[in-house]
Coordinates of C-alpha atoms and ligand atoms in Angstrom, one line a residue:
M199 CA 0.0 0.0 0.0
P200 CA 1.2 3.6 -0.6
E201 CA 2.4 5.3 2.5
F202 CA 1.8 8.9 3.5
D203 CA 2.6 11.2 6.4
T204 CA -0.8 12.8 6.7
L205 CA -3.1 10.1 5.3
I206 CA -3.8 6.4 5.6
Y207 CA -4.3 4.5 2.4
E208 CA -6.0 1.1 2.6
R209 CA -8.0 -1.5 0.7
P210 CA -10.7 -2.5 3.2
E211 CA -12.5 -4.8 0.7
P212 CA -12.0 -6.0 -2.9
G213 CA -12.8 -3.1 -5.3
I214 CA -12.7 -0.4 -2.6
A215 CA -9.9 1.9 -1.7
R216 CA -10.2 4.1 1.4
I217 CA -8.1 7.2 2.2
W218 CA -8.2 8.6 5.7
L219 CA -7.3 12.2 6.5
N220 CA -5.0 11.5 9.4
R221 CA -4.3 14.8 11.2
P222 CA -6.9 14.5 14.0
E223 CA -4.7 16.5 16.4
A224 CA -5.1 19.5 14.0
R225 CA -8.7 18.5 13.2
N226 CA -7.6 17.5 9.7
A227 CA -6.6 21.0 8.8
Q228 CA -5.2 21.0 5.3
D229 CA -1.7 22.1 4.9
T230 CA 0.1 22.0 1.6
H231 CA 1.8 18.7 2.3
L232 CA -1.6 17.0 3.0
L233 CA -3.1 18.3 -0.2
Y234 CA -0.3 17.1 -2.4
E235 CA -0.4 13.7 -0.6
L236 CA -4.1 13.5 -1.1
N237 CA -3.7 14.2 -4.8
D238 CA -1.0 11.4 -4.9
A239 CA -3.3 9.0 -3.0
F240 CA -6.1 9.5 -5.6
D241 CA -3.6 8.9 -8.3
A242 CA -2.6 5.7 -6.7
A243 CA -6.3 4.6 -6.5
M244 CA -6.8 5.6 -10.1
A245 CA -3.8 3.6 -11.2
D246 CA -4.9 0.4 -9.4
D247 CA -7.1 -1.7 -11.7
G248 CA -8.4 -3.5 -8.6
V249 CA -10.0 -0.3 -7.3
K250 CA -13.5 0.6 -8.5
V251 CA -14.6 3.1 -5.9
V252 CA -12.7 5.4 -3.5
I253 CA -13.8 6.5 0.0
L254 CA -12.4 9.6 1.6
A255 CA -12.9 9.5 5.4
A256 CA -11.3 11.3 8.3
K257 CA -9.8 10.3 11.6
G258 CA -10.9 12.1 14.8
P259 CA -14.0 14.0 15.8
H260 CA -14.1 16.4 12.9
F261 CA -13.8 15.8 9.2
S262 CA -11.8 19.0 8.5
A263 CA -11.2 22.4 10.0
G264 CA -10.3 23.8 6.6
H265 CA -7.1 25.3 5.5
D266 CA -4.2 25.0 8.0
L267 CA -4.1 28.5 9.6
R268 CA -0.8 27.7 11.2
E269 CA 0.9 27.3 7.9
G270 CA 1.8 31.0 7.7
D271 CA 4.6 30.8 5.3
H272 CA 2.9 30.2 2.0
R273 CA 6.1 31.2 0.2
A274 CA 8.1 28.4 1.7
A275 CA 5.3 25.9 1.4
G276 CA 4.8 26.8 -2.3
Q277 CA 8.5 26.7 -3.1
A278 CA 9.0 23.4 -1.2
H279 CA 6.5 21.7 -3.5
K280 CA 7.4 23.6 -6.6
R281 CA 4.9 21.9 -8.8
V282 CA 3.2 25.2 -9.6
G283 CA 3.3 24.1 -13.2
T284 CA 3.1 26.7 -15.8
W285 CA 2.9 29.7 -13.5
N286 CA 5.7 31.7 -11.9
A287 CA 6.0 30.3 -8.4
D288 CA 8.7 32.7 -7.4
N289 CA 7.0 36.0 -7.8
W290 CA 5.8 36.6 -4.3
D291 CA 6.1 40.4 -4.4
G292 CA 2.8 40.9 -6.2
A293 CA -0.2 38.7 -6.4
E294 CA 1.1 36.2 -8.9
A295 CA 2.6 33.4 -6.8
Y296 CA -0.1 33.4 -4.2
Y297 CA -2.7 33.3 -6.9
C298 CA -0.9 30.5 -8.7
R299 CA -0.4 28.4 -5.6
E300 CA -4.0 28.5 -4.7
K301 CA -5.1 28.0 -8.3
E302 CA -3.1 24.7 -8.1
I303 CA -3.7 23.3 -4.7
Y304 CA -7.3 24.5 -4.1
E305 CA -9.2 25.2 -7.3
G306 CA -7.0 23.0 -9.4
F307 CA -7.0 19.9 -7.2
C308 CA -10.8 20.2 -6.6
R309 CA -11.6 20.3 -10.2
R310 CA -9.3 17.4 -10.9
W311 CA -10.8 15.4 -8.1
R312 CA -14.3 16.1 -9.3
D313 CA -13.5 14.5 -12.6
L314 CA -11.5 11.5 -11.4
A315 CA -12.2 8.5 -13.6
K316 CA -13.6 6.4 -10.7
P317 CA -16.5 7.1 -8.4
T318 CA -15.6 8.7 -5.1
I319 CA -17.4 8.9 -1.7
A320 CA -16.9 11.4 1.1
S321 CA -17.7 9.9 4.5
V322 CA -18.1 12.8 6.9
Q323 CA -18.5 13.4 10.6
G324 CA -18.2 16.4 12.9
K325 CA -17.4 19.8 11.6
V326 CA -16.6 20.6 8.0
I327 CA -15.4 24.3 7.9
A328 CA -14.6 26.4 4.9
G329 CA -11.7 24.6 3.1
G330 CA -13.1 21.4 4.5
L331 CA -15.9 21.8 2.0
M332 CA -13.4 21.4 -0.7
L333 CA -12.7 17.8 0.6
V334 CA -16.4 17.0 0.3
W335 CA -18.0 18.9 -2.7
P336 CA -15.7 17.5 -5.4
F337 CA -16.7 13.9 -4.7
D338 CA -19.6 12.0 -6.2
F339 CA -21.4 10.9 -3.1
V340 CA -21.6 12.2 0.5
I341 CA -22.5 10.0 3.4
A342 CA -22.8 12.1 6.5
S343 CA -23.1 11.2 10.1
E344 CA -26.0 12.9 12.1
D345 CA -23.5 15.0 14.0
A346 CA -21.9 16.5 10.8
T347 CA -22.2 20.2 10.2
F348 CA -21.1 22.2 7.2
Q349 CA -20.0 25.9 7.2
D350 CA -18.3 28.4 5.1
N351 CA -17.1 31.1 7.5
T352 CA -14.9 32.9 5.0
L353 CA -17.1 36.1 4.9
Y354 CA -15.8 36.6 8.5
M355 CA -12.4 36.9 7.0
G356 CA -13.5 39.3 4.3
I357 CA -13.3 36.6 1.6
P358 CA -16.4 35.8 -0.6
G359 CA -16.3 32.0 -0.2
V360 CA -13.9 29.1 -0.4
E361 CA -11.8 28.7 -3.5
Y362 CA -13.9 25.9 -5.0
F363 CA -17.1 27.9 -5.6
A364 CA -19.7 25.2 -5.9
H365 CA -22.1 26.6 -3.4
A366 CA -25.0 27.2 -5.8
W367 CA -24.6 23.7 -7.3
E368 CA -24.5 22.1 -3.9
L369 CA -27.3 24.0 -2.2
G370 CA -29.4 25.8 -4.8
I371 CA -29.2 29.5 -5.4
R372 CA -31.2 30.8 -2.4
K373 CA -29.8 28.4 0.2
A374 CA -26.3 29.0 -1.1
K375 CA -26.7 32.8 -0.5
E376 CA -27.9 32.1 3.0
F377 CA -25.1 29.7 3.7
L378 CA -22.4 32.0 2.4
M379 CA -23.6 35.4 3.6
T380 CA -24.7 34.4 7.1
G381 CA -21.7 32.1 7.6
Q382 CA -23.8 29.9 9.8
P383 CA -23.4 26.1 9.8
I384 CA -26.0 23.8 8.4
T385 CA -26.7 20.3 9.8
A386 CA -26.4 17.1 7.9
A387 CA -30.2 16.9 7.7
E388 CA -30.4 20.4 6.2
A389 CA -27.6 19.5 3.8
Q390 CA -29.5 16.4 2.7
A391 CA -32.7 18.4 2.2
A392 CA -30.8 20.8 0.0
G393 CA -29.4 17.9 -2.1
M394 CA -25.8 18.2 -0.9
V395 CA -25.7 14.9 1.1
N396 CA -26.9 11.5 -0.1
R397 CA -27.5 9.7 3.2
V398 CA -27.4 10.6 6.8
V399 CA -26.5 7.8 9.2
S400 CA -25.7 7.5 12.9
P401 CA -22.1 8.2 14.0
E402 CA -21.7 4.6 15.1
T403 CA -22.6 3.3 11.6
L404 CA -20.9 5.9 9.4
E405 CA -18.0 3.5 8.6
S406 CA -20.2 0.4 7.9
E407 CA -22.9 2.4 6.0
T408 CA -20.2 4.0 3.8
L409 CA -18.7 0.6 3.0
A410 CA -22.2 -0.8 2.3
F411 CA -22.8 2.1 -0.1
A412 CA -19.4 1.6 -1.7
R413 CA -20.3 -2.0 -2.4
L414 CA -23.4 -0.9 -4.3
I415 CA -21.1 1.0 -6.6
A416 CA -18.2 -1.5 -6.8
D417 CA -20.4 -4.4 -8.1
K418 CA -21.0 -2.5 -11.4
P419 CA -18.8 -2.6 -14.5
S420 CA -16.0 -0.1 -14.2
F421 CA -16.3 1.3 -17.7
A422 CA -20.0 1.8 -17.2
L423 CA -19.3 3.6 -14.0
K424 CA -16.8 5.9 -15.7
L425 CA -19.2 6.7 -18.5
A426 CA -22.1 7.4 -16.1
K427 CA -20.0 9.7 -14.0
D428 CA -18.7 11.6 -17.0
A429 CA -22.2 12.0 -18.4
I430 CA -23.5 13.5 -15.2
N431 CA -20.5 15.7 -14.7
A432 CA -21.1 17.1 -18.1
A433 CA -24.0 18.9 -16.5
F434 CA -21.5 21.1 -14.6
H435 CA -20.1 22.2 -17.9
A436 CA -23.5 22.7 -19.5
Q437 CA -24.6 24.8 -16.6
G438 CA -21.5 27.0 -16.8
F439 CA -19.7 25.9 -13.7
E440 CA -16.3 26.5 -15.2
N441 CA -17.0 30.2 -15.9
V442 CA -18.6 30.7 -12.5
Q443 CA -15.6 29.0 -10.8
R444 CA -13.1 31.2 -12.7
A445 CA -14.9 34.4 -11.8
A446 CA -15.3 33.5 -8.2
F447 CA -11.6 32.4 -7.8
N448 CA -10.5 35.8 -9.2
A449 CA -12.8 37.6 -6.8
H450 CA -11.4 35.5 -4.0
H451 CA -7.9 36.8 -4.8
L452 CA -9.1 40.3 -5.2
A453 CA -10.3 40.0 -1.6
H454 CA -7.0 38.5 -0.5
T455 CA -5.1 41.4 -2.1
H456 CA -7.6 44.0 -0.7
Y457 CA -7.0 42.8 2.9
R458 CA -3.2 42.5 2.5
L459 CA -3.1 46.1 1.2
H460 CA -5.3 47.2 4.1
Q461 CA -3.1 45.8 6.8
D462 CA 0.5 47.2 7.1
G463 CA 1.5 47.0 3.5
S464 CA 3.6 43.8 4.0
F465 CA 2.3 41.5 1.3
M466 CA 2.6 37.8 2.0
D467 CA 1.7 35.7 4.9
R468 CA -1.0 38.0 6.1
A469 CA -3.9 36.4 4.3
F470 CA -6.6 37.1 6.8
A471 CA -8.3 40.2 8.0
P472 CA -7.4 41.9 11.3
G473 CA -9.5 40.5 14.1
I474 CA -9.3 36.9 13.0
P475 CA -7.3 35.2 15.8
A476 CA -4.5 32.9 15.3
K477 CA -6.7 30.0 16.3
P478 CA -10.1 31.2 15.1
K479 CA -13.3 29.5 16.3
S480 CA -16.0 28.6 13.9
D481 CA -18.5 30.9 15.7
R482 CA -16.5 34.0 14.9
Ligands
LIG767 C1 -10.4 30.7 2.3 C2 -10.2 30.1 3.7 C3 -10.5 28.9 3.9 C4 -10.3 28.2 5.2 O1 -10.5 27.1 5.4 S1 -9.8 29.2 6.6 C5 -9.9 28.1 8.0 C6 -11.3 28.1 8.4 N1 -11.4 27.2 9.6 C7 -11.8 27.6 10.8 O2 -12.1 28.7 11.0 C8 -11.9 26.5 11.9 C9 -10.9 26.8 13.0 N2 -11.0 25.7 14.0 C10 -12.1 25.6 14.9 O3 -13.0 26.3 14.8 C11 -12.0 24.5 15.9 O4 -10.7 24.0 16.0 C12 -12.9 23.2 15.6 C13 -14.3 23.6 15.7 C14 -12.6 22.7 14.1 C15 -12.5 22.1 16.5 O5 -12.7 22.5 17.9 P1 -12.1 21.6 19.0 O6 -12.4 20.1 18.8 O7 -12.4 22.2 20.3 O8 -10.5 21.6 18.8 P2 -9.5 22.8 19.1 O9 -9.0 22.7 20.5 O10 -10.0 24.1 18.7 O11 -8.3 22.5 18.0 C16 -7.5 21.3 18.2 C17 -6.2 21.6 17.5 O12 -6.4 21.7 16.1 C18 -5.8 22.9 15.7 N3 -6.6 23.5 14.6 C19 -8.0 23.6 14.5 N4 -8.3 24.2 13.4 C20 -7.2 24.5 12.7 C21 -6.9 25.1 11.5 N5 -7.9 25.5 10.6 N6 -5.6 25.2 11.1 C22 -4.6 24.8 12.0 N7 -4.8 24.2 13.2 C23 -6.1 24.0 13.5 C24 -5.9 23.8 16.9 O13 -5.0 24.9 16.8 C25 -5.6 22.9 18.0 O14 -4.2 22.7 18.1 P3 -3.4 22.7 19.6 O15 -4.0 21.5 20.3 O16 -2.0 22.5 19.2 O17 -3.7 24.0 20.2

């Protein structure tokens, strides 16, 4: 099995791969290393002909607390990975490198994961906050425990939503506006009613119910699964998701730049508005 620092990769049953986010001590906050490892883990599952469906689950009480707010040095993190493809990853004096880094590890990975060639299932408990949504929304199915809540609190930071801007597709236009502009969490039951979650199960049965759901997928022919997924994902394109995503990502970075300019003029590593504490709480 592939080995990772921040993930556990396993094959619990024939046809099924399961990736665990494994930073419970940081509530599965996503640092750069975790995101690149997660991308590599999905690659491993795609390359394995024995895998027909992939589960993304999380260790600990909460699925994900979003971006790692302690990873202050984006410059070092970006340069350490240096996969920022066709963009200039070194120009940190303006907006370019910051934009390009987020384009790759947030928007880019999410769009890629949404279109992975095999079906994917997010298995979710506890809190899913801001960037945590980007480890749920790109995947084909969401099985949520009754205690799961979902929240985009980025407006508190002066940012108009997480980088993967699927709110309207996940919740519908009116609920998406409420979700985004009030910044309040919604429950698993509310998320299911809005169409964002497939099934809500008890915390005790989340793992077994997710596996049972995965079996329903894994007993189908892999090529038919691939074709079905691609056909339904074509709806994103037909509905203009790509254009909305581009516009929203650019607005996201306009907001980053706005707040950086409004602080003390030092550019990088001050992504968040004054008043957001080093360890923000979701109710702020
Ligand atoms: C565009 C922006 C996108 C984003 O995603 S920005 C990030 C948005 N996320 C948040 O605002 C969530 C912040 N975290 C919380 O609100 C809480 O945490 C939780 C509700 C998720 C969990 O609360 P509890 O179970 O009481 O744990 P705890 O004592 O607050 O945290 C345990 C350890 O986890 C670290 N941690 C939590 N969230 C993050 C994070 N987002 N980035 C980095 N570390 C995080 C803490 O610092 C602490 O660590 P230590 O035990 O060493 O003090």
